[in-house]
Coordinates of C-alpha atoms in Angstrom, one line a residue:
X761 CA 4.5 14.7 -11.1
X762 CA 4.7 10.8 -11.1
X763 CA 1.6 9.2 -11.0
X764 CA 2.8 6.2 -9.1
X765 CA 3.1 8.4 -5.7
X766 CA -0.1 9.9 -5.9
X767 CA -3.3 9.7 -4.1
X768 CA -6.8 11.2 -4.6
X769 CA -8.7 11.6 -1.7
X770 CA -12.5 12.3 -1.6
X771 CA -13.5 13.9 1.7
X772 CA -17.3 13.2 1.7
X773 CA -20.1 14.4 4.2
X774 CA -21.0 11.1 5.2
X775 CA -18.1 9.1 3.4
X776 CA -14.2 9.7 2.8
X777 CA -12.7 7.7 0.1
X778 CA -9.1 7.5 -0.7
X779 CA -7.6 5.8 -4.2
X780 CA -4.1 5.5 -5.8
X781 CA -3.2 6.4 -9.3
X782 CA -2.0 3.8 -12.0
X783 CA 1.4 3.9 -12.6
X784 CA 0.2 5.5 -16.4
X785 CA -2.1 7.8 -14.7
X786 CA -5.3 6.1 -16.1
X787 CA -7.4 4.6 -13.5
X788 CA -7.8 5.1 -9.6
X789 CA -7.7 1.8 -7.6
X790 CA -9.4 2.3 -4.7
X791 CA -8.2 1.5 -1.4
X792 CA -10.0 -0.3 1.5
X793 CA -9.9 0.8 5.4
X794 CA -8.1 -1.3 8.0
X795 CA -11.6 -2.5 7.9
X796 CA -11.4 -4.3 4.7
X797 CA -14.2 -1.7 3.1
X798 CA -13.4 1.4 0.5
X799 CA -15.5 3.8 2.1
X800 CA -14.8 5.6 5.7
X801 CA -16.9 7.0 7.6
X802 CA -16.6 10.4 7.5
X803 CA -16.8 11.1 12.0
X804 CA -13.9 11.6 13.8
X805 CA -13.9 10.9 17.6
X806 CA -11.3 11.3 20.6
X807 CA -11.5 8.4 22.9
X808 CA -9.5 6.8 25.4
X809 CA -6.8 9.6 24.8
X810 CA -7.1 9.4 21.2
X811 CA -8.4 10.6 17.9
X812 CA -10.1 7.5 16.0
X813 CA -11.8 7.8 12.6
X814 CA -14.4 5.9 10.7
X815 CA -16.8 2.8 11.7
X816 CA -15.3 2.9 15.8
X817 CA -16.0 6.7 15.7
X818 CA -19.8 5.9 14.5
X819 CA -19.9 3.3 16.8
X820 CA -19.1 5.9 19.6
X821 CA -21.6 8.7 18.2
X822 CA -24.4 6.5 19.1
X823 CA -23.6 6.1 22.7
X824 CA -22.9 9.3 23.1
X825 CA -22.0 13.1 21.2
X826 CA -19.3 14.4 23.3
X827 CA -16.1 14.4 21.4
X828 CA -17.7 13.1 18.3
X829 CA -16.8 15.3 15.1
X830 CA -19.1 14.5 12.1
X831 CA -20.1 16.6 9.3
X832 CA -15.8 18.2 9.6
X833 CA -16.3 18.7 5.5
X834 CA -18.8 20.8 6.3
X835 CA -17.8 23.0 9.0
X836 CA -14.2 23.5 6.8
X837 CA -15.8 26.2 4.8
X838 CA -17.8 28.0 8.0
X839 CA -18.5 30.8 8.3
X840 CA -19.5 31.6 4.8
X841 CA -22.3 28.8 5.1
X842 CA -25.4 31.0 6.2
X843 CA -27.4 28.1 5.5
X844 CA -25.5 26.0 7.5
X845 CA -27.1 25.6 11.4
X846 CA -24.8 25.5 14.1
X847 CA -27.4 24.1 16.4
X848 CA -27.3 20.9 13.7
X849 CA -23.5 20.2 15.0
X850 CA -23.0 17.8 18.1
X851 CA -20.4 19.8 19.2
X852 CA -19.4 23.7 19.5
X853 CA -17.4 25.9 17.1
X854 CA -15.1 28.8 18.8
X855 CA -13.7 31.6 16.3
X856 CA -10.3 31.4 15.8
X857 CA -7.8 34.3 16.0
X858 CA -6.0 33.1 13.0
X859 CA -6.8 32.5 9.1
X860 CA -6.4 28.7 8.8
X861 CA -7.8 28.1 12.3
X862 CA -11.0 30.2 11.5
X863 CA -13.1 27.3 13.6
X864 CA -12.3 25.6 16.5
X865 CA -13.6 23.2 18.3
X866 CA -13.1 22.0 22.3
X867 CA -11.9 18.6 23.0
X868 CA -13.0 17.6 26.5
X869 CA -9.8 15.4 27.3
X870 CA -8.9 13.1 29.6
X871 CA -8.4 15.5 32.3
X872 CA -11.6 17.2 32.1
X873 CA -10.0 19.9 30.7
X874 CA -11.1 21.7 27.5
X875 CA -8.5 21.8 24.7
X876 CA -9.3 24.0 21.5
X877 CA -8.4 22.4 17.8
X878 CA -8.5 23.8 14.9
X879 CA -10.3 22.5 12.1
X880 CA -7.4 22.3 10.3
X881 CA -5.4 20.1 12.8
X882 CA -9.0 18.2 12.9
X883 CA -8.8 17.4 8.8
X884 CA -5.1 16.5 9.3
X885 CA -5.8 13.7 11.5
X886 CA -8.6 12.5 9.3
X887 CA -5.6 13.1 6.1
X888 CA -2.9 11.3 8.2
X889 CA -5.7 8.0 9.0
X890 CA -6.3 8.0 5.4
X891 CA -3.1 8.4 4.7
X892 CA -2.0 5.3 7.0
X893 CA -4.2 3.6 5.1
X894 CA -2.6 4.0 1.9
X895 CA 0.9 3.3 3.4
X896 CA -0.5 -0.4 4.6
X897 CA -1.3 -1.3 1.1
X898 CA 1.7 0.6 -0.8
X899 CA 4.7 0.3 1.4
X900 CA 6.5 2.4 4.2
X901 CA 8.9 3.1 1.2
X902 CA 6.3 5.7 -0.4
X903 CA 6.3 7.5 2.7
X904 CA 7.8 10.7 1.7
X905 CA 6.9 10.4 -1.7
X906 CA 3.2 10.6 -1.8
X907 CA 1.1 13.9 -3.2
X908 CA -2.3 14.3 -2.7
X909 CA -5.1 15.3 -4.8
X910 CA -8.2 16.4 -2.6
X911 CA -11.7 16.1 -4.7
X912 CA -13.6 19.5 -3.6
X913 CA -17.0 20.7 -3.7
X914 CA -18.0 22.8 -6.6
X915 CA -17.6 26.5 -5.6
X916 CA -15.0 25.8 -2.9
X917 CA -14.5 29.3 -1.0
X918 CA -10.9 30.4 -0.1
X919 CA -10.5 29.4 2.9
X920 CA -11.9 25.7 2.4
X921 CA -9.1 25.2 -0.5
X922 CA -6.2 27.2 2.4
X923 CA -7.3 24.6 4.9
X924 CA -7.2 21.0 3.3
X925 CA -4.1 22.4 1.7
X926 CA -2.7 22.9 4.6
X927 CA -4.2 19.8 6.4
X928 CA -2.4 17.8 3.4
X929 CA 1.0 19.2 4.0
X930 CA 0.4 18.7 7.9
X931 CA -0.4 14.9 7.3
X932 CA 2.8 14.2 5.4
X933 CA 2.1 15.0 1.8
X934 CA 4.6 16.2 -0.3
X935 CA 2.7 18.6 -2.4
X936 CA -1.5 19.4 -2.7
X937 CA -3.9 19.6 -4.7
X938 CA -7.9 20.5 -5.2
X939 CA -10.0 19.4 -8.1
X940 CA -14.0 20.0 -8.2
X941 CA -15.6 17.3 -7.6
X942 CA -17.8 18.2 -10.9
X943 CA -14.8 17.6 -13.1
X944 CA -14.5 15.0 -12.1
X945 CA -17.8 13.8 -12.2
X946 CA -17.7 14.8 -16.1
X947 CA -14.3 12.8 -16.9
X948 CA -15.0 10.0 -14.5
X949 CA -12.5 10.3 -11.9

């Protein structure tokens, strides 16, 4: 794989961060939001028809919790999170009927009307943002070049490694890939 088109992307609980690889593979550069800063929010929110991520989604969340989507990281590897309350979550999940859309979540949309997502085509948008991000600063020309490595919590479960693979091809990326975030911890990624 060639270094130059690849991307590591850090999907935090309060923070996503997204970097690209030297050209020799030896250092991440990290790469700033179309607010200028390197870290993201981590709270995706549909407004005005939309789905918006980072500081205008926060911004949203304190006026009000209705189509505000925080803690997504989290709620990726539900159900097999006893430990992790429901009640804690401005917003409902639905079982889905299929493997990668075990959670779903209602959208109230512009209608009034109720629309279920999937928490994989949730994690998509937030990949495609970041993603956009990346294509500012590198060029449209990298477009369908880039791969993706996804930074993972230690212990990821099966069907949190199925659905931000999946959420990575869905946003564009050529190819996908998880590494524990405690590797790279140890080697300084």
């Amino acid at each position: 794989m060639d270094s130059k088109n690849l991307l590591v992307i850090d999907l935090g609980h309060s923070f996503s961060r997204i970097a690209s690889v030297s050209d020799d593979g030896s250092t991440l550069e990290l790469i700033a939001n179309r607010d200028g800063v390197y870290e993201t929010p981590s709270v995706l929110a549909f407004a005005e028809g939309d789905f918006v991520l980072g500081s205008h989604a926060e911004s949203l969340m304190r006026s009000s919790n209705e189509n505000i989507f925080p803690f997504l990281r989290d709620v990726l590897a539900y159900p097999d999170m006893p430990w992790f309350p429901q009640s804690s979550l401005p917003y409902e999940l639905v079982a889905g009927k299929k493997e990668q859309d075990y959670v779903q979540i209602p959208v109230l949309s512009e209608s009034g009307r109720k629309e279920l997502f999937s928490i994989v085509e949730l994690v998509t948008i937030v990949c495609e943002e970041l993603r956009e991000f990346a294509l500012d600063r590198l060029g449209e020309k990298m477009k369908r070049q880039l791969s993706v490595i996804f930074i993972v919590p230690t212990g990821i479960n099966p069907k949190l490694a199925s659905a931000l693979k999946a959420s990575g091809e869905n946003a564009g990326f050529r190819s996908s890939f998880l590494v524990d975030e405690a590797l790279c911890v140890l080697n300084k990624l």
